[in-house]
């Protein structure tokens, strides 16, 4: 059996006053595209943050490429996240003072790659996502769409098994949003990465192989779209 | 559907016979049901009777007779008027979906399974529309965008319905 890219088993998470996840189980196969949808406050972003190891599930388990996040020492968990999980947020995830090249090279540098090799790989990705001409610019000098392209490059530069995208088109107009979605899908396909997209936008959800709809912290329904 | 006016539109760029009209229509609306030959010829005869088109040639070139039609000045005027006039906003093809949900609830059944199935069917259709390669065709993307955005509006209605029905179930429990 092929190892799952992601497996959540009865994951629970509560903020100080609100219960966000009430025992959610989910499996994502390698290369699969899953849309997590649902009304605001249904727990979809919390689900993504628990799955990506940004938040720690308070109950239940999260397996990323077969490894139980809760059982890994902190350093190993960080390393696993950095190499196997790419993250694309709505905006603001690039380091403001760094050029696009350095932003995209960052995950490789943190992994101990040699500086020139990391920059070359970053440039290759910036070219693939169509912002190579702005490689030397900092995020504040560029549009939201251009920054999202760089964010996609940064999420994929390590060749992760899975990419988590939280409302990746949320700050863009329809046309730029479509371009980012197509880029995200084609880039994930190149490396065989699975993709989990949290979205409230039906037109974005329609790109997925499967829709998982949450309501009040539980899965309301799950349907195949392919 | 305004088949008569569309046929006038298809004759706008010059005279054509029925087969060209049908082919033109299907090229304009590649994701819709193709126009039936029977409908093309009935429509052309009616337009001729009303003085909106006229026969300009009946050549057969050794094959079956091919009547060539052209717009008359009245036809051109009718078309211009039709193109300028906004349509009456009304419930379209999806009203069957609304009727099914109302009927399900009125007969005391649980509509949530149907709503979830309809939701995935709508999402699948949007996915198909998006998978069509954007080509040099100057207008088919317009139709696809129109369809996708209307399906999106339906999906919002489906989501609201699903949420409200779930809430009702929870409060009555």
Tab-separated table of C-alpha atoms in Angstrom:
chain	number	residue	atom	x	y	z
A	1	UNK	CA	0.000	0.000	0.000
A	2	UNK	CA	1.267	3.454	-0.876
A	3	UNK	CA	1.952	5.609	2.131
A	4	UNK	CA	-0.579	8.381	2.662
A	5	UNK	CA	0.636	11.950	2.276
A	6	UNK	CA	-1.482	12.905	5.268
A	7	UNK	CA	-3.663	11.151	7.789
A	8	UNK	CA	-5.675	12.782	10.550
A	9	UNK	CA	-7.302	10.508	13.098
A	10	UNK	CA	-10.018	11.987	15.335
A	11	UNK	CA	-8.209	15.329	15.641
A	12	UNK	CA	-9.565	17.778	18.199
A	13	UNK	CA	-8.643	21.382	18.797
A	14	UNK	CA	-10.193	24.096	20.958
A	15	UNK	CA	-9.291	27.737	21.383
A	16	UNK	CA	-9.837	29.365	24.767
A	17	UNK	CA	-13.578	29.763	24.246
A	18	UNK	CA	-14.397	27.897	21.063
A	19	UNK	CA	-14.150	24.276	20.067
A	20	UNK	CA	-12.854	24.322	16.486
A	21	UNK	CA	-12.395	20.631	15.660
A	22	UNK	CA	-14.461	17.828	17.199
A	23	UNK	CA	-12.700	14.655	16.126
A	24	UNK	CA	-11.931	15.063	12.434
A	25	UNK	CA	-10.467	12.142	10.475
A	26	UNK	CA	-9.089	12.645	6.994
A	27	UNK	CA	-6.780	10.825	4.596
A	28	UNK	CA	-4.970	12.400	1.661
A	29	UNK	CA	-3.272	10.182	-0.906
A	30	UNK	CA	-0.027	11.168	-2.660
A	31	UNK	CA	-0.712	13.653	-5.445
A	32	UNK	CA	-4.369	14.074	-4.480
A	33	UNK	CA	-6.013	17.519	-4.490
A	34	UNK	CA	-8.482	18.013	-1.627
A	35	UNK	CA	-10.601	21.106	-1.034
A	36	UNK	CA	-11.679	21.761	2.552
A	37	UNK	CA	-14.745	23.982	2.475
A	38	UNK	CA	-17.414	25.220	4.846
A	39	UNK	CA	-18.834	28.415	6.327
A	40	UNK	CA	-16.626	30.819	8.327
A	41	UNK	CA	-15.801	29.473	11.734
A	42	UNK	CA	-16.407	25.840	10.740
A	43	UNK	CA	-12.824	24.887	11.661
A	44	UNK	CA	-11.314	24.599	8.192
A	45	UNK	CA	-8.265	26.806	8.827
A	46	UNK	CA	-7.671	25.131	12.199
A	47	UNK	CA	-7.774	21.772	10.420
A	48	UNK	CA	-5.133	22.948	7.953
A	49	UNK	CA	-2.941	24.394	10.705
A	50	UNK	CA	-3.121	21.153	12.720
A	51	UNK	CA	-2.385	19.087	9.601
A	52	UNK	CA	0.600	21.267	8.678
A	53	UNK	CA	1.933	21.072	12.246
A	54	UNK	CA	1.547	24.826	12.775
A	55	UNK	CA	-0.921	24.077	15.601
A	56	UNK	CA	-0.589	21.007	17.780
A	57	UNK	CA	-3.667	18.764	17.807
A	58	UNK	CA	-4.952	18.540	21.387
A	59	UNK	CA	-6.357	15.062	20.847
A	60	UNK	CA	-6.096	12.528	18.041
A	61	UNK	CA	-3.104	12.061	15.769
A	62	UNK	CA	-1.637	13.671	12.665
A	63	UNK	CA	0.585	11.572	10.396
A	64	UNK	CA	2.579	13.483	7.813
A	65	UNK	CA	4.063	11.091	5.220
A	66	UNK	CA	3.571	8.267	7.686
A	67	UNK	CA	5.205	10.009	10.650
A	68	UNK	CA	3.231	10.779	13.776
A	69	UNK	CA	3.903	14.469	14.450
A	70	UNK	CA	3.243	14.154	18.194
A	71	UNK	CA	5.863	11.430	18.592
A	72	UNK	CA	8.688	13.309	16.878
A	73	UNK	CA	11.198	15.402	18.821
A	74	UNK	CA	10.796	19.140	18.129
A	75	UNK	CA	13.831	19.364	15.813
A	76	UNK	CA	12.699	16.413	13.693
A	77	UNK	CA	9.149	17.746	13.489
A	78	UNK	CA	10.406	21.131	12.285
A	79	UNK	CA	12.616	19.432	9.710
A	80	UNK	CA	9.785	17.195	8.484
A	81	UNK	CA	7.491	20.195	8.111
A	82	UNK	CA	10.145	22.204	6.310
A	83	UNK	CA	10.991	19.501	3.793
A	84	UNK	CA	7.695	17.647	3.331
A	85	UNK	CA	5.030	20.325	3.797
A	86	UNK	CA	4.767	23.524	1.762
A	87	UNK	CA	2.422	26.241	2.976
A	88	UNK	CA	0.688	28.983	0.982
A	89	UNK	CA	-1.356	31.502	2.977
A	90	UNK	CA	-3.705	34.246	1.827
A	91	UNK	CA	-0.937	36.875	2.020
A	92	UNK	CA	1.919	38.163	4.119
A	93	UNK	CA	4.028	35.048	4.387
A	94	UNK	CA	7.081	36.323	2.544
A	95	UNK	CA	9.824	37.994	4.578
A	96	UNK	CA	9.401	41.713	3.742
A	97	UNK	CA	13.115	42.622	3.755
A	98	UNK	CA	14.267	39.774	1.534
A	99	UNK	CA	14.236	39.653	-2.266
A	100	UNK	CA	11.968	37.103	-3.940
A	101	UNK	CA	15.021	34.943	-4.661
A	102	UNK	CA	16.092	34.940	-1.006
A	103	UNK	CA	12.523	34.294	0.138
A	104	UNK	CA	12.245	31.234	-2.091
A	105	UNK	CA	15.779	30.059	-1.235
A	106	UNK	CA	15.104	30.351	2.513
A	107	UNK	CA	13.672	26.844	3.134
A	108	UNK	CA	16.681	25.339	1.345
A	109	UNK	CA	19.182	27.503	3.285
A	110	UNK	CA	17.553	26.474	6.564
A	111	UNK	CA	18.048	22.880	5.459
A	112	UNK	CA	21.779	23.547	5.079
A	113	UNK	CA	21.940	23.743	1.291
A	114	UNK	CA	24.858	25.641	-0.151
A	115	UNK	CA	23.940	29.289	-0.798
A	116	UNK	CA	24.575	29.405	-4.543
A	117	UNK	CA	22.761	26.126	-5.181
A	118	UNK	CA	19.788	27.354	-3.125
A	119	UNK	CA	19.642	30.608	-5.083
A	120	UNK	CA	19.852	28.756	-8.389
A	121	UNK	CA	16.993	26.471	-7.386
A	122	UNK	CA	14.997	29.525	-6.221
A	123	UNK	CA	15.566	31.306	-9.528
A	124	UNK	CA	14.477	28.201	-11.423
A	125	UNK	CA	11.224	28.200	-9.481
A	126	UNK	CA	10.671	31.948	-9.904
A	127	UNK	CA	11.026	31.396	-13.618
A	128	UNK	CA	8.531	28.524	-13.545
A	129	UNK	CA	5.943	30.672	-11.725
A	130	UNK	CA	6.541	33.639	-14.047
A	131	UNK	CA	8.199	36.243	-11.779
A	132	UNK	CA	11.874	35.716	-12.662
A	133	UNK	CA	12.089	39.323	-13.884
A	134	UNK	CA	11.289	40.508	-10.365
A	135	UNK	CA	13.656	38.110	-8.600
A	136	UNK	CA	15.630	40.967	-7.023
A	137	UNK	CA	12.565	42.912	-5.846
A	138	UNK	CA	11.202	42.777	-2.290
A	139	UNK	CA	7.540	41.822	-1.652
A	140	UNK	CA	6.428	45.410	-0.959
A	141	UNK	CA	7.519	46.450	-4.463
A	142	UNK	CA	5.222	43.898	-6.108
A	143	UNK	CA	1.504	43.190	-6.511
A	144	UNK	CA	-0.448	40.643	-4.474
A	145	UNK	CA	-0.560	38.309	-7.469
A	146	UNK	CA	3.210	38.457	-7.981
A	147	UNK	CA	3.795	37.804	-4.265
A	148	UNK	CA	1.452	34.800	-4.377
A	149	UNK	CA	3.414	33.409	-7.302
A	150	UNK	CA	6.599	33.690	-5.231
A	151	UNK	CA	4.763	32.096	-2.276
A	152	UNK	CA	3.850	29.134	-4.497
A	153	UNK	CA	7.521	28.846	-5.524
A	154	UNK	CA	8.619	28.933	-1.889
A	155	UNK	CA	6.086	26.276	-0.902
A	156	UNK	CA	7.300	23.937	-3.635
A	157	UNK	CA	11.061	24.553	-3.718
A	158	UNK	CA	11.839	21.687	-1.323
A	159	UNK	CA	9.762	19.211	-3.366
A	160	UNK	CA	7.307	18.570	-0.508
A	161	UNK	CA	4.994	15.552	-0.345
A	162	UNK	CA	2.090	17.864	0.419
A	163	UNK	CA	1.226	21.545	0.035
A	164	UNK	CA	-1.248	23.244	2.369
A	165	UNK	CA	-2.954	26.334	0.959
A	166	UNK	CA	-5.188	28.502	3.150
A	167	UNK	CA	-7.423	30.729	0.980
A	168	UNK	CA	-4.549	31.134	-1.516
A	169	UNK	CA	-6.611	33.348	-3.828
A	170	UNK	CA	-8.431	35.232	-1.060
A	171	UNK	CA	-6.671	38.553	-1.620
A	172	UNK	CA	-6.708	38.428	-5.436
A	173	UNK	CA	-9.210	39.367	-8.133
A	174	UNK	CA	-10.894	36.562	-10.102
A	175	UNK	CA	-8.436	36.477	-12.981
A	176	UNK	CA	-5.282	36.599	-10.818
A	177	UNK	CA	-6.908	34.015	-8.525
A	178	UNK	CA	-7.473	31.623	-11.419
A	179	UNK	CA	-3.889	32.038	-12.540
A	180	UNK	CA	-2.610	31.238	-9.030
A	181	UNK	CA	-4.860	28.171	-8.772
A	182	UNK	CA	-3.683	26.853	-12.117
A	183	UNK	CA	-0.087	27.522	-11.132
A	184	UNK	CA	-0.527	25.810	-7.767
A	185	UNK	CA	-2.098	22.751	-9.390
A	186	UNK	CA	0.417	22.437	-12.208
A	187	UNK	CA	3.371	23.037	-9.857
A	188	UNK	CA	2.099	20.451	-7.377
A	189	UNK	CA	1.610	18.017	-10.259
A	190	UNK	CA	5.228	18.475	-11.457
A	191	UNK	CA	6.622	17.138	-8.176
A	192	UNK	CA	3.700	14.802	-7.436
A	193	UNK	CA	2.825	16.815	-4.304
A	194	UNK	CA	-0.601	16.380	-2.763
A	195	UNK	CA	-2.513	19.602	-2.247
A	196	UNK	CA	-4.940	20.535	0.522
A	197	UNK	CA	-6.743	23.810	-0.178
A	198	UNK	CA	-8.874	25.529	2.422
A	199	UNK	CA	-11.358	27.798	0.692
A	200	UNK	CA	-14.796	29.330	0.968
A	201	UNK	CA	-14.764	29.934	-2.806
A	202	UNK	CA	-16.675	27.330	-4.827
A	203	UNK	CA	-14.797	28.207	-7.997
A	204	UNK	CA	-11.556	27.311	-6.198
A	205	UNK	CA	-13.016	24.143	-4.640
A	206	UNK	CA	-14.013	22.964	-8.124
A	207	UNK	CA	-10.330	22.408	-8.976
A	208	UNK	CA	-10.078	19.593	-6.402
A	209	UNK	CA	-10.368	15.820	-6.809
A	210	UNK	CA	-12.378	15.655	-3.597
A	211	UNK	CA	-14.323	18.070	-1.426
A	212	UNK	CA	-14.420	17.750	2.353
A	213	UNK	CA	-17.003	20.055	3.843
A	214	UNK	CA	-16.821	21.003	7.508
A	215	UNK	CA	-19.518	22.360	9.747
A	216	UNK	CA	-19.090	23.155	13.429
A	217	UNK	CA	-15.833	21.251	13.619
A	218	UNK	CA	-17.051	17.996	12.089
A	219	UNK	CA	-17.066	16.695	8.519
A	220	UNK	CA	-20.529	17.342	7.099
A	221	UNK	CA	-19.888	15.518	3.850
A	222	UNK	CA	-17.119	14.292	1.619
A	223	UNK	CA	-17.567	13.908	-2.143
A	224	UNK	CA	-15.387	12.923	-5.059
A	225	UNK	CA	-15.281	15.488	-7.875
A	226	UNK	CA	-13.019	13.651	-10.294
B	1	UNK	CA	-34.669	30.330	-26.156
B	2	UNK	CA	-34.438	33.046	-28.771
B	3	UNK	CA	-33.549	30.720	-31.659
B	4	UNK	CA	-35.059	33.038	-34.287
B	5	UNK	CA	-32.942	35.991	-33.178
B	6	UNK	CA	-29.817	33.842	-32.934
B	7	UNK	CA	-30.411	32.674	-36.506
B	8	UNK	CA	-30.674	36.319	-37.567
B	9	UNK	CA	-27.387	36.938	-35.755
B	10	UNK	CA	-25.780	34.037	-37.569
B	11	UNK	CA	-26.788	35.581	-40.899
B	12	UNK	CA	-25.415	38.972	-39.873
B	13	UNK	CA	-22.033	38.486	-41.532
B	14	UNK	CA	-23.493	37.389	-44.845
B	15	UNK	CA	-25.845	34.947	-46.603
B	16	UNK	CA	-25.686	31.302	-45.531
B	17	UNK	CA	-27.616	28.073	-45.918
B	18	UNK	CA	-29.183	26.075	-43.115
B	19	UNK	CA	-26.197	23.846	-42.554
B	20	UNK	CA	-23.873	26.855	-42.073
B	21	UNK	CA	-26.359	28.372	-39.637
B	22	UNK	CA	-26.436	25.182	-37.578
B	23	UNK	CA	-22.639	24.865	-37.614
B	24	UNK	CA	-22.232	28.534	-36.698
B	25	UNK	CA	-24.606	28.164	-33.769
B	26	UNK	CA	-22.787	25.106	-32.428
B	27	UNK	CA	-19.463	26.929	-32.704
B	28	UNK	CA	-20.816	29.938	-30.819
B	29	UNK	CA	-22.154	27.731	-28.010
B	30	UNK	CA	-19.861	24.695	-27.846
B	31	UNK	CA	-21.030	23.716	-24.339
B	32	UNK	CA	-24.746	23.865	-25.110
B	33	UNK	CA	-27.059	21.435	-26.808
B	34	UNK	CA	-26.434	21.456	-30.600
B	35	UNK	CA	-29.139	23.096	-32.701
B	36	UNK	CA	-31.279	20.488	-34.480
B	37	UNK	CA	-31.496	20.695	-38.299
B	38	UNK	CA	-35.261	20.553	-38.154
B	39	UNK	CA	-35.324	23.570	-35.894
B	40	UNK	CA	-33.007	25.524	-38.199
B	41	UNK	CA	-35.205	24.972	-41.266
B	42	UNK	CA	-38.478	25.647	-39.436
B	43	UNK	CA	-37.001	28.849	-38.022
B	44	UNK	CA	-35.678	30.005	-41.423
B	45	UNK	CA	-39.087	29.405	-43.078
B	46	UNK	CA	-40.841	31.355	-40.337
B	47	UNK	CA	-38.353	34.228	-40.613
B	48	UNK	CA	-38.865	34.247	-44.394
B	49	UNK	CA	-42.648	34.353	-43.925
B	50	UNK	CA	-42.243	37.327	-41.556
B	51	UNK	CA	-40.005	39.170	-44.012
B	52	UNK	CA	-36.933	39.086	-41.758
B	53	UNK	CA	-34.875	36.904	-44.108
B	54	UNK	CA	-35.075	36.264	-47.843
B	55	UNK	CA	-33.922	33.506	-50.164
B	56	UNK	CA	-31.046	34.709	-52.328
B	57	UNK	CA	-30.034	31.442	-54.021
B	58	UNK	CA	-31.346	27.947	-54.538
B	59	UNK	CA	-28.207	26.340	-55.953
B	60	UNK	CA	-27.763	22.599	-55.716
B	61	UNK	CA	-24.391	22.041	-57.444
B	62	UNK	CA	-25.350	18.500	-58.331
B	63	UNK	CA	-26.208	17.641	-54.734
B	64	UNK	CA	-29.319	18.286	-52.670
B	65	UNK	CA	-30.895	21.720	-53.011
B	66	UNK	CA	-29.224	24.299	-50.819
B	67	UNK	CA	-31.322	27.338	-50.132
B	68	UNK	CA	-29.202	30.334	-49.221
B	69	UNK	CA	-30.769	32.933	-46.919
B	70	UNK	CA	-29.851	36.561	-46.254
B	71	UNK	CA	-31.056	39.175	-43.759
B	72	UNK	CA	-33.567	41.727	-45.024
B	73	UNK	CA	-33.347	45.342	-43.741
B	74	UNK	CA	-36.261	44.507	-41.372
B	75	UNK	CA	-34.351	41.451	-40.177
B	76	UNK	CA	-31.288	43.577	-39.480
B	77	UNK	CA	-33.420	46.062	-37.544
B	78	UNK	CA	-35.157	43.297	-35.569
B	79	UNK	CA	-31.749	41.839	-34.651
B	80	UNK	CA	-30.358	45.228	-33.549
B	81	UNK	CA	-33.430	45.769	-31.360
B	82	UNK	CA	-33.153	42.296	-29.813
B	83	UNK	CA	-29.452	42.770	-29.069
B	84	UNK	CA	-30.108	46.097	-27.332
B	85	UNK	CA	-32.988	44.950	-25.119
B	86	UNK	CA	-32.166	43.528	-21.635
B	87	UNK	CA	-33.828	40.243	-20.713
B	88	UNK	CA	-36.387	39.778	-17.943
B	89	UNK	CA	-34.507	38.277	-14.991
B	90	UNK	CA	-36.294	35.012	-14.252
B	91	UNK	CA	-35.734	31.568	-12.888
B	92	UNK	CA	-33.912	29.571	-15.551
B	93	UNK	CA	-32.988	25.960	-16.078
B	94	UNK	CA	-32.178	25.374	-12.430
B	95	UNK	CA	-35.734	25.858	-11.228
B	96	UNK	CA	-36.102	22.076	-11.248
B	97	UNK	CA	-33.439	21.909	-8.544
B	98	UNK	CA	-35.408	24.353	-6.385
B	99	UNK	CA	-38.637	22.437	-7.015
B	100	UNK	CA	-37.002	19.152	-6.009
B	101	UNK	CA	-35.747	20.602	-2.706
B	102	UNK	CA	-39.112	22.197	-1.912
B	103	UNK	CA	-40.917	18.959	-2.781
B	104	UNK	CA	-38.490	16.911	-0.659
B	105	UNK	CA	-39.068	19.137	2.375
B	106	UNK	CA	-42.845	19.342	1.825
B	107	UNK	CA	-43.090	15.562	1.654
B	108	UNK	CA	-41.277	15.316	4.976
B	109	UNK	CA	-38.063	13.852	3.563
B	110	UNK	CA	-34.480	14.843	4.400
B	111	UNK	CA	-33.124	17.088	1.664
B	112	UNK	CA	-29.503	17.213	2.900
B	113	UNK	CA	-28.335	14.137	0.966
B	114	UNK	CA	-29.815	15.535	-2.242
B	115	UNK	CA	-28.233	18.942	-1.578
B	116	UNK	CA	-24.807	17.351	-1.061
B	117	UNK	CA	-25.154	15.341	-4.277
B	118	UNK	CA	-26.299	18.404	-6.200
B	119	UNK	CA	-23.377	20.347	-4.751
B	120	UNK	CA	-20.840	17.839	-6.047
B	121	UNK	CA	-22.585	17.709	-9.424
B	122	UNK	CA	-22.339	21.510	-9.712
B	123	UNK	CA	-18.672	21.524	-8.654
B	124	UNK	CA	-17.917	18.811	-11.206
B	125	UNK	CA	-19.534	20.882	-13.952
B	126	UNK	CA	-17.446	23.945	-13.007
B	127	UNK	CA	-14.369	21.726	-13.086
B	128	UNK	CA	-15.273	20.558	-16.609
B	129	UNK	CA	-15.833	24.136	-17.758
B	130	UNK	CA	-12.449	25.180	-16.367
B	131	UNK	CA	-10.712	22.229	-17.988
B	132	UNK	CA	-11.601	23.469	-21.488
B	133	UNK	CA	-8.447	24.854	-23.081
B	134	UNK	CA	-8.639	28.573	-23.671
B	135	UNK	CA	-8.219	28.883	-27.414
B	136	UNK	CA	-8.302	31.616	-29.995
B	137	UNK	CA	-12.111	31.513	-30.054
B	138	UNK	CA	-13.222	35.039	-29.208
B	139	UNK	CA	-16.431	34.287	-27.357
B	140	UNK	CA	-16.764	30.746	-25.985
B	141	UNK	CA	-14.943	31.735	-22.758
B	142	UNK	CA	-17.739	34.269	-22.199
B	143	UNK	CA	-20.318	31.499	-22.175
B	144	UNK	CA	-18.173	29.297	-19.940
B	145	UNK	CA	-17.594	32.153	-17.474
B	146	UNK	CA	-21.309	32.917	-17.442
B	147	UNK	CA	-22.115	29.285	-16.713
B	148	UNK	CA	-19.437	28.900	-14.023
B	149	UNK	CA	-20.508	32.069	-12.188
B	150	UNK	CA	-24.173	31.027	-12.300
B	151	UNK	CA	-23.275	27.591	-11.000
B	152	UNK	CA	-21.392	29.406	-8.223
B	153	UNK	CA	-24.560	31.354	-7.359
B	154	UNK	CA	-26.498	28.055	-7.262
B	155	UNK	CA	-23.820	26.600	-5.002
B	156	UNK	CA	-24.229	29.475	-2.556
B	157	UNK	CA	-27.938	28.804	-2.491
B	158	UNK	CA	-27.256	25.085	-1.961
B	159	UNK	CA	-24.851	25.916	0.910
B	160	UNK	CA	-27.395	28.185	2.584
B	161	UNK	CA	-30.102	25.568	2.177
B	162	UNK	CA	-27.844	22.841	3.570
B	163	UNK	CA	-26.852	24.976	6.561
B	164	UNK	CA	-30.414	26.008	7.367
B	165	UNK	CA	-31.772	22.483	7.030
B	166	UNK	CA	-28.980	21.196	9.304
B	167	UNK	CA	-29.774	23.941	11.839
B	168	UNK	CA	-33.469	23.063	11.765
B	169	UNK	CA	-32.629	19.395	12.338
B	170	UNK	CA	-30.367	20.322	15.263
B	171	UNK	CA	-32.951	22.533	16.977
B	172	UNK	CA	-35.760	20.010	16.555
B	173	UNK	CA	-33.591	17.282	18.069
